């Protein structure tokens, strides 16, 4: 993959050549079963790949993380529907975590209307996941093909990861067939795949940790390449690198244990709390070191014509995600 340019950091989408590479490598299908043309990686392997992708560029890493994480929903549909939705090489979900809009039952399925915000990867998504409400039957989660979805005019105005294509969406009486609704963690295919059995919150936190570490490493890469200040090198070599390495080791160990325990239905609230607190506290320690790096690095961190500035913006954006914090 060619290095990201300053323009690519600032634009609102990923270029076609970058997306093609994602499809060729099946990055959006890290946690999709092989029976649907996915990689079916273990939680540990998946975290390693997510970290490595974010090291290339923060927005790329975050986009793949959110798309691969949403494609994990492939385990919660019956086999026939899952094959239809996820077998394409370019299959990827952009989703919103907010409950909004309304749904009602129709003769052949469901009709959905409403607005949802912050759908990362909206520009290239083939499917959209959303939670809608019904006064009579409560909330349901759906996937909706892109043909039924209209992107809102306004992009999420965030300071970093601009190329993650995070738009709102509008549905106006969109029709989806029966079977396109699902329940989180209710596995309906490929029961052998341990990752499908991990509770959503813990699965997402492991993925977010991997991407956050990669986003930080991307900034470090630019600093080591473009800055020669002894103070910067000292913070990276003595502070950041050892802390990141030990956090990675903790992440991979937690990922492996979480998958094993979840498959055996032995994953407990105590284990979930360990993921949240141990990784979250580590992330904040890393961020403290990043702020020291900012002070030592000087003007390149605040100059908008410098890649360091935009990689730093990505770190500032990533650390604000609630699943990165304790």
Short mmCIF file of C-alpha atoms in Angstrom, two decimals:
data_model
loop_
_atom_site.label_atom_id
_atom_site.label_comp_id
_atom_site.label_asym_id
_atom_site.label_seq_id
_atom_site.Cartn_x
_atom_site.Cartn_y
_atom_site.Cartn_z
CA UNK A 1 0.00 0.00 0.00
CA UNK A 2 1.31 3.44 -0.93
CA UNK A 3 1.96 5.84 1.98
CA UNK A 4 -0.89 8.16 2.91
CA UNK A 5 -0.50 11.73 1.68
CA UNK A 6 -1.44 14.89 3.53
CA UNK A 7 -4.49 15.18 1.28
CA UNK A 8 -5.59 11.64 2.18
CA UNK A 9 -5.40 12.48 5.89
CA UNK A 10 -7.68 15.48 5.33
CA UNK A 11 -10.28 14.12 2.90
CA UNK A 12 -13.61 12.56 3.93
CA UNK A 13 -13.13 9.06 2.49
CA UNK A 14 -10.57 6.41 1.61
CA UNK A 15 -9.26 6.38 -1.95
CA UNK A 16 -10.26 3.51 -4.21
CA UNK A 17 -6.74 2.03 -4.23
CA UNK A 18 -6.75 1.87 -0.43
CA UNK A 19 -10.19 0.26 -0.39
CA UNK A 20 -9.14 -2.26 -3.04
CA UNK A 21 -6.24 -3.29 -0.84
CA UNK A 22 -8.66 -3.74 2.08
CA UNK A 23 -10.87 -5.98 -0.05
CA UNK A 24 -7.95 -7.95 -1.48
CA UNK A 25 -6.61 -8.61 2.02
CA UNK A 26 -10.13 -9.34 3.36
CA UNK A 27 -9.52 -6.89 6.19
CA UNK A 28 -13.22 -6.11 6.58
CA UNK A 29 -13.83 -9.86 6.89
CA UNK A 30 -11.34 -10.62 9.68
CA UNK A 31 -14.15 -12.03 11.85
CA UNK A 32 -16.33 -13.48 9.06
CA UNK A 33 -16.39 -17.30 8.72
CA UNK A 34 -14.55 -18.97 5.88
CA UNK A 35 -17.89 -20.35 4.67
CA UNK A 36 -18.77 -16.74 3.75
CA UNK A 37 -15.34 -16.04 2.21
CA UNK A 38 -13.93 -14.49 5.38
CA UNK A 39 -10.66 -14.99 7.25
CA UNK A 40 -12.24 -16.42 10.43
CA UNK A 41 -9.28 -15.29 12.54
CA UNK A 42 -9.01 -15.97 16.24
CA UNK A 43 -9.52 -13.00 18.58
CA UNK A 44 -5.79 -12.84 19.21
CA UNK A 45 -4.91 -12.97 15.49
CA UNK A 46 -7.60 -10.43 14.67
CA UNK A 47 -6.27 -7.96 17.23
CA UNK A 48 -2.77 -8.25 15.78
CA UNK A 49 -4.06 -7.51 12.28
CA UNK A 50 -6.16 -4.55 13.46
CA UNK A 51 -3.14 -3.06 15.23
CA UNK A 52 -0.95 -3.47 12.14
CA UNK A 53 -3.53 -1.80 9.89
CA UNK A 54 -3.88 1.22 12.22
CA UNK A 55 -0.09 1.55 12.21
CA UNK A 56 -0.33 2.31 8.49
CA UNK A 57 -2.70 5.22 9.07
CA UNK A 58 -5.12 6.00 11.86
CA UNK A 59 -8.25 6.65 9.80
CA UNK A 60 -7.65 3.49 7.77
CA UNK A 61 -7.24 1.47 10.95
CA UNK A 62 -10.35 2.89 12.56
CA UNK A 63 -12.42 2.34 9.42
CA UNK A 64 -11.34 -1.28 9.14
CA UNK A 65 -11.89 -1.81 12.87
CA UNK A 66 -15.48 -0.54 12.74
CA UNK A 67 -16.22 -2.42 9.51
CA UNK A 68 -14.65 -5.70 10.63
CA UNK A 69 -16.30 -5.34 14.03
CA UNK A 70 -19.73 -4.85 12.45
CA UNK A 71 -19.17 -7.74 10.03
CA UNK A 72 -18.78 -9.89 13.16
CA UNK A 73 -22.58 -9.68 13.22
CA UNK A 74 -22.45 -12.28 10.44
CA UNK A 75 -22.67 -14.93 13.15
CA UNK A 76 -26.11 -13.79 14.25
CA UNK A 77 -28.09 -14.58 11.09
CA UNK A 78 -29.26 -17.91 9.81
CA UNK A 79 -26.91 -19.48 7.29
CA UNK A 80 -28.90 -18.61 4.17
CA UNK A 81 -29.23 -14.93 5.07
CA UNK A 82 -25.58 -14.71 6.19
CA UNK A 83 -24.41 -16.12 2.84
CA UNK A 84 -26.50 -13.53 0.99
CA UNK A 85 -25.25 -10.60 3.07
CA UNK A 86 -21.59 -11.42 3.69
CA UNK A 87 -20.19 -13.60 0.87
CA UNK A 88 -19.27 -10.69 -1.41
CA UNK A 89 -15.61 -9.64 -1.36
CA UNK A 90 -16.73 -6.06 -0.69
CA UNK A 91 -19.31 -6.85 2.01
CA UNK A 92 -18.97 -4.40 4.88
CA UNK A 93 -21.36 -2.90 7.43
CA UNK A 94 -21.39 0.72 8.55
CA UNK A 95 -23.38 1.07 11.74
CA UNK A 96 -24.76 3.45 14.28
CA UNK A 97 -24.81 2.63 17.97
CA UNK A 98 -27.78 4.88 18.69
CA UNK A 99 -31.39 3.70 18.92
CA UNK A 100 -33.54 5.92 16.74
CA UNK A 101 -36.35 5.84 14.21
CA UNK A 102 -39.22 3.41 14.03
CA UNK A 103 -39.95 0.00 12.54
CA UNK A 104 -43.13 -1.90 11.84
CA UNK A 105 -43.95 -5.38 10.60
CA UNK A 106 -45.07 -5.82 6.97
CA UNK A 107 -46.29 -8.83 5.01
CA UNK A 108 -42.78 -9.74 3.84
CA UNK A 109 -40.62 -8.30 6.57
CA UNK A 110 -40.12 -4.86 8.08
CA UNK A 111 -40.48 -1.20 7.18
CA UNK A 112 -38.03 1.23 8.81
CA UNK A 113 -37.88 5.04 8.91
CA UNK A 114 -35.67 7.46 10.78
CA UNK A 115 -32.26 9.08 11.05
CA UNK A 116 -29.05 7.74 12.56
CA UNK A 117 -25.67 9.43 13.04
CA UNK A 118 -21.97 8.59 13.03
CA UNK A 119 -21.90 5.58 10.68
CA UNK A 120 -18.18 5.00 10.09
CA UNK A 121 -17.40 3.71 6.59
CA UNK A 122 -20.71 4.94 5.18
CA UNK A 123 -19.19 5.94 1.85
CA UNK A 124 -18.23 2.36 0.88
CA UNK A 125 -20.61 0.25 3.00
CA UNK A 126 -22.79 -2.38 1.36
CA UNK A 127 -24.94 -2.72 4.50
CA UNK A 128 -25.97 -0.53 7.41
CA UNK A 129 -26.73 -1.77 10.92
CA UNK A 130 -29.08 0.22 13.13
CA UNK A 131 -31.42 -0.07 16.10
CA UNK A 132 -35.00 1.11 15.60
CA UNK A 133 -37.97 1.25 17.96
CA UNK A 134 -41.53 0.01 17.92
CA UNK A 135 -44.12 1.22 20.44
CA UNK A 136 -45.72 -2.21 20.53
CA UNK A 137 -42.75 -4.56 20.14
CA UNK A 138 -39.74 -2.63 21.43
CA UNK A 139 -36.31 -2.17 19.86
CA UNK A 140 -34.82 -4.36 17.15
CA UNK A 141 -31.45 -4.38 15.40
CA UNK A 142 -31.48 -4.59 11.60
CA UNK A 143 -29.12 -4.67 8.68
CA UNK A 144 -30.29 -2.66 5.69
CA UNK A 145 -28.79 -2.88 2.16
CA UNK A 146 -27.23 0.37 0.97
CA UNK A 147 -29.82 0.70 -1.81
CA UNK A 148 -32.43 1.47 0.88
CA UNK A 149 -30.27 4.07 2.64
CA UNK A 150 -29.62 7.72 1.95
CA UNK A 151 -26.48 9.38 3.33
CA UNK A 152 -27.10 12.67 5.11
CA UNK A 153 -25.48 15.77 3.66
CA UNK A 154 -23.38 16.47 6.73
CA UNK A 155 -20.29 14.51 7.68
CA UNK A 156 -19.45 14.00 11.37
CA UNK A 157 -17.24 17.06 12.08
CA UNK A 158 -14.45 15.35 14.01
CA UNK A 159 -10.90 16.69 14.25
CA UNK A 160 -9.13 13.44 13.35
CA UNK A 161 -9.71 10.30 11.30
CA UNK A 162 -11.47 12.42 8.72
CA UNK A 163 -11.06 9.81 6.01
CA UNK A 164 -13.14 7.33 8.01
CA UNK A 165 -16.25 8.44 6.10
CA UNK A 166 -18.45 8.88 9.17
CA UNK A 167 -21.80 10.12 7.88
CA UNK A 168 -25.34 10.07 9.18
CA UNK A 169 -28.01 8.10 7.34
CA UNK A 170 -31.71 8.53 6.57
CA UNK A 171 -34.27 5.78 5.92
CA UNK A 172 -37.69 6.63 4.52
CA UNK A 173 -39.98 3.61 4.71
CA UNK A 174 -37.12 1.28 3.81
CA UNK A 175 -38.25 -2.31 3.23
CA UNK A 176 -36.14 -5.23 4.46
CA UNK A 177 -37.11 -8.92 4.41
CA UNK A 178 -37.64 -11.17 7.38
CA UNK A 179 -34.37 -12.48 8.75
CA UNK A 180 -32.55 -9.17 8.35
CA UNK A 181 -33.11 -8.46 12.04
CA UNK A 182 -30.80 -10.01 14.64
CA UNK A 183 -30.00 -10.20 18.33
CA UNK A 184 -26.49 -9.50 19.61
CA UNK A 185 -24.61 -12.63 20.70
CA UNK A 186 -27.38 -15.01 19.63
CA UNK A 187 -25.24 -17.25 17.40
CA UNK A 188 -27.06 -18.86 14.47
CA UNK A 189 -24.27 -20.30 12.33
CA UNK A 190 -20.66 -21.53 12.61
CA UNK A 191 -21.13 -22.33 16.28
CA UNK A 192 -17.56 -23.63 16.47
CA UNK A 193 -16.12 -20.13 15.95
CA UNK A 194 -15.18 -18.91 19.41
CA UNK A 195 -15.11 -15.21 18.52
CA UNK A 196 -18.88 -15.24 17.90
CA UNK A 197 -19.44 -16.21 21.54
CA UNK A 198 -17.54 -13.27 23.04
CA UNK A 199 -19.94 -10.73 24.63
CA UNK A 200 -20.22 -7.66 22.42
CA UNK A 201 -18.79 -5.12 24.88
CA UNK A 202 -15.66 -7.18 25.50
CA UNK A 203 -15.22 -8.00 21.81
CA UNK A 204 -15.45 -4.32 20.90
CA UNK A 205 -13.06 -3.23 23.66
CA UNK A 206 -10.42 -5.71 22.50
CA UNK A 207 -10.75 -4.44 18.94
CA UNK A 208 -10.62 -0.80 20.05
CA UNK A 209 -7.50 -1.45 22.12
CA UNK A 210 -5.74 -2.98 19.12
CA UNK A 211 -6.62 -0.04 16.89
CA UNK A 212 -5.70 2.54 19.52
CA UNK A 213 -2.23 1.01 19.91
CA UNK A 214 -1.84 1.05 16.14
CA UNK A 215 -2.89 4.70 15.88
CA UNK A 216 -0.28 5.60 18.52
CA UNK A 217 2.39 3.61 16.69
CA UNK A 218 1.53 5.48 13.49
CA UNK A 219 2.29 8.77 15.21
CA UNK A 220 5.52 7.36 16.63
CA UNK A 221 6.53 6.21 13.14
CA UNK A 222 6.14 9.76 11.79
CA UNK A 223 8.00 11.25 14.76
CA UNK A 224 10.98 8.91 14.35
CA UNK A 225 11.06 9.57 10.62
CA UNK A 226 10.68 13.35 10.65
CA UNK A 227 11.97 14.54 14.02
CA UNK A 228 15.53 14.20 15.28
CA UNK A 229 15.13 15.78 18.69
CA UNK A 230 16.83 13.86 21.54
CA UNK A 231 13.92 14.62 23.87
CA UNK A 232 11.44 13.07 21.42
CA UNK A 233 13.53 9.96 20.93
CA UNK A 234 14.00 9.56 24.69
CA UNK A 235 10.23 9.70 25.36
CA UNK A 236 9.57 7.15 22.62
CA UNK A 237 12.37 4.72 23.47
CA UNK A 238 12.22 4.90 27.27
CA UNK A 239 8.56 5.64 27.86
CA UNK A 240 6.21 4.85 25.00
CA UNK A 241 7.70 1.74 23.42
CA UNK A 242 7.99 -0.34 26.62
CA UNK A 243 4.50 0.71 27.70
CA UNK A 244 3.00 -0.14 24.31
CA UNK A 245 4.79 -3.48 24.16
CA UNK A 246 3.54 -4.55 27.59
CA UNK A 247 0.02 -3.37 26.73
CA UNK A 248 0.11 -5.41 23.52
CA UNK A 249 1.13 -8.49 25.46
CA UNK A 250 -1.75 -7.96 27.89
CA UNK A 251 -4.17 -7.40 25.00
CA UNK A 252 -3.23 -10.60 23.18
CA UNK A 253 -3.34 -12.67 26.36
CA UNK A 254 -6.78 -11.26 27.22
CA UNK A 255 -7.99 -11.86 23.66
CA UNK A 256 -6.96 -15.51 23.75
CA UNK A 257 -8.39 -16.14 27.21
CA UNK A 258 -11.64 -14.32 26.40
CA UNK A 259 -12.28 -16.44 23.31
CA UNK A 260 -11.53 -19.69 25.12
CA UNK A 261 -13.75 -18.89 28.09
CA UNK A 262 -16.58 -17.52 25.94
CA UNK A 263 -16.72 -20.64 23.79
CA UNK A 264 -17.02 -22.73 26.96
CA UNK A 265 -19.60 -20.27 28.37
CA UNK A 266 -17.30 -19.56 31.30
CA UNK A 267 -16.61 -15.88 30.61
CA UNK A 268 -17.62 -13.86 33.68
CA UNK A 269 -18.35 -10.24 34.58
CA UNK A 270 -15.03 -10.24 36.44
CA UNK A 271 -13.24 -11.08 33.20
CA UNK A 272 -15.09 -8.30 31.38
CA UNK A 273 -14.16 -5.83 34.11
CA UNK A 274 -10.51 -6.88 33.81
CA UNK A 275 -10.52 -6.06 30.10
CA UNK A 276 -12.12 -2.68 30.68
CA UNK A 277 -9.93 -1.55 33.57
CA UNK A 278 -6.56 -3.06 32.69
CA UNK A 279 -6.55 -1.97 29.05
CA UNK A 280 -8.31 1.33 29.73
CA UNK A 281 -5.83 2.38 32.38
CA UNK A 282 -2.95 1.38 30.12
CA UNK A 283 -4.36 3.48 27.28
CA UNK A 284 -4.51 6.57 29.49
CA UNK A 285 -0.91 6.04 30.60
CA UNK A 286 0.10 5.85 26.96
CA UNK A 287 -1.85 9.03 26.26
CA UNK A 288 0.00 10.83 29.07
CA UNK A 289 3.25 9.92 27.31
CA UNK A 290 1.82 11.18 24.01
CA UNK A 291 1.13 14.56 25.61
CA UNK A 292 4.74 14.69 26.77
CA UNK A 293 5.72 13.88 23.21
CA UNK A 294 3.55 16.77 22.00
CA UNK A 295 5.41 19.22 24.24
CA UNK A 296 8.83 17.87 23.27
CA UNK A 297 8.02 17.68 19.56
CA UNK A 298 7.37 21.37 19.06
CA UNK A 299 5.87 23.06 16.02
CA UNK A 300 5.34 20.00 13.74
CA UNK A 301 2.56 18.91 16.10
CA UNK A 302 0.56 22.10 15.42
CA UNK A 303 1.40 22.77 11.77
CA UNK A 304 -1.42 21.61 9.49
CA UNK A 305 0.94 20.99 6.58
CA UNK A 306 2.77 18.28 8.58
CA UNK A 307 1.80 14.60 8.72
CA UNK A 308 2.78 14.51 12.41
CA UNK A 309 0.02 17.02 13.14
CA UNK A 310 -2.63 14.84 11.47
CA UNK A 311 -1.37 11.62 13.03
CA UNK A 312 -1.57 13.40 16.39
CA UNK A 313 -5.15 14.42 15.63
CA UNK A 314 -5.96 10.76 15.06
CA UNK A 315 -4.62 9.88 18.52
CA UNK A 316 -6.66 12.68 20.12
CA UNK A 317 -9.76 11.37 18.38
CA UNK A 318 -9.18 7.70 19.20
CA UNK A 319 -8.63 8.26 22.92
CA UNK A 320 -12.06 9.90 23.21
CA UNK A 321 -13.89 6.68 22.35
CA UNK A 322 -15.55 5.42 25.52
CA UNK A 323 -14.35 1.86 24.87
CA UNK A 324 -10.73 3.04 24.93
CA UNK A 325 -11.15 4.49 28.43
CA UNK A 326 -11.43 2.53 31.71
#
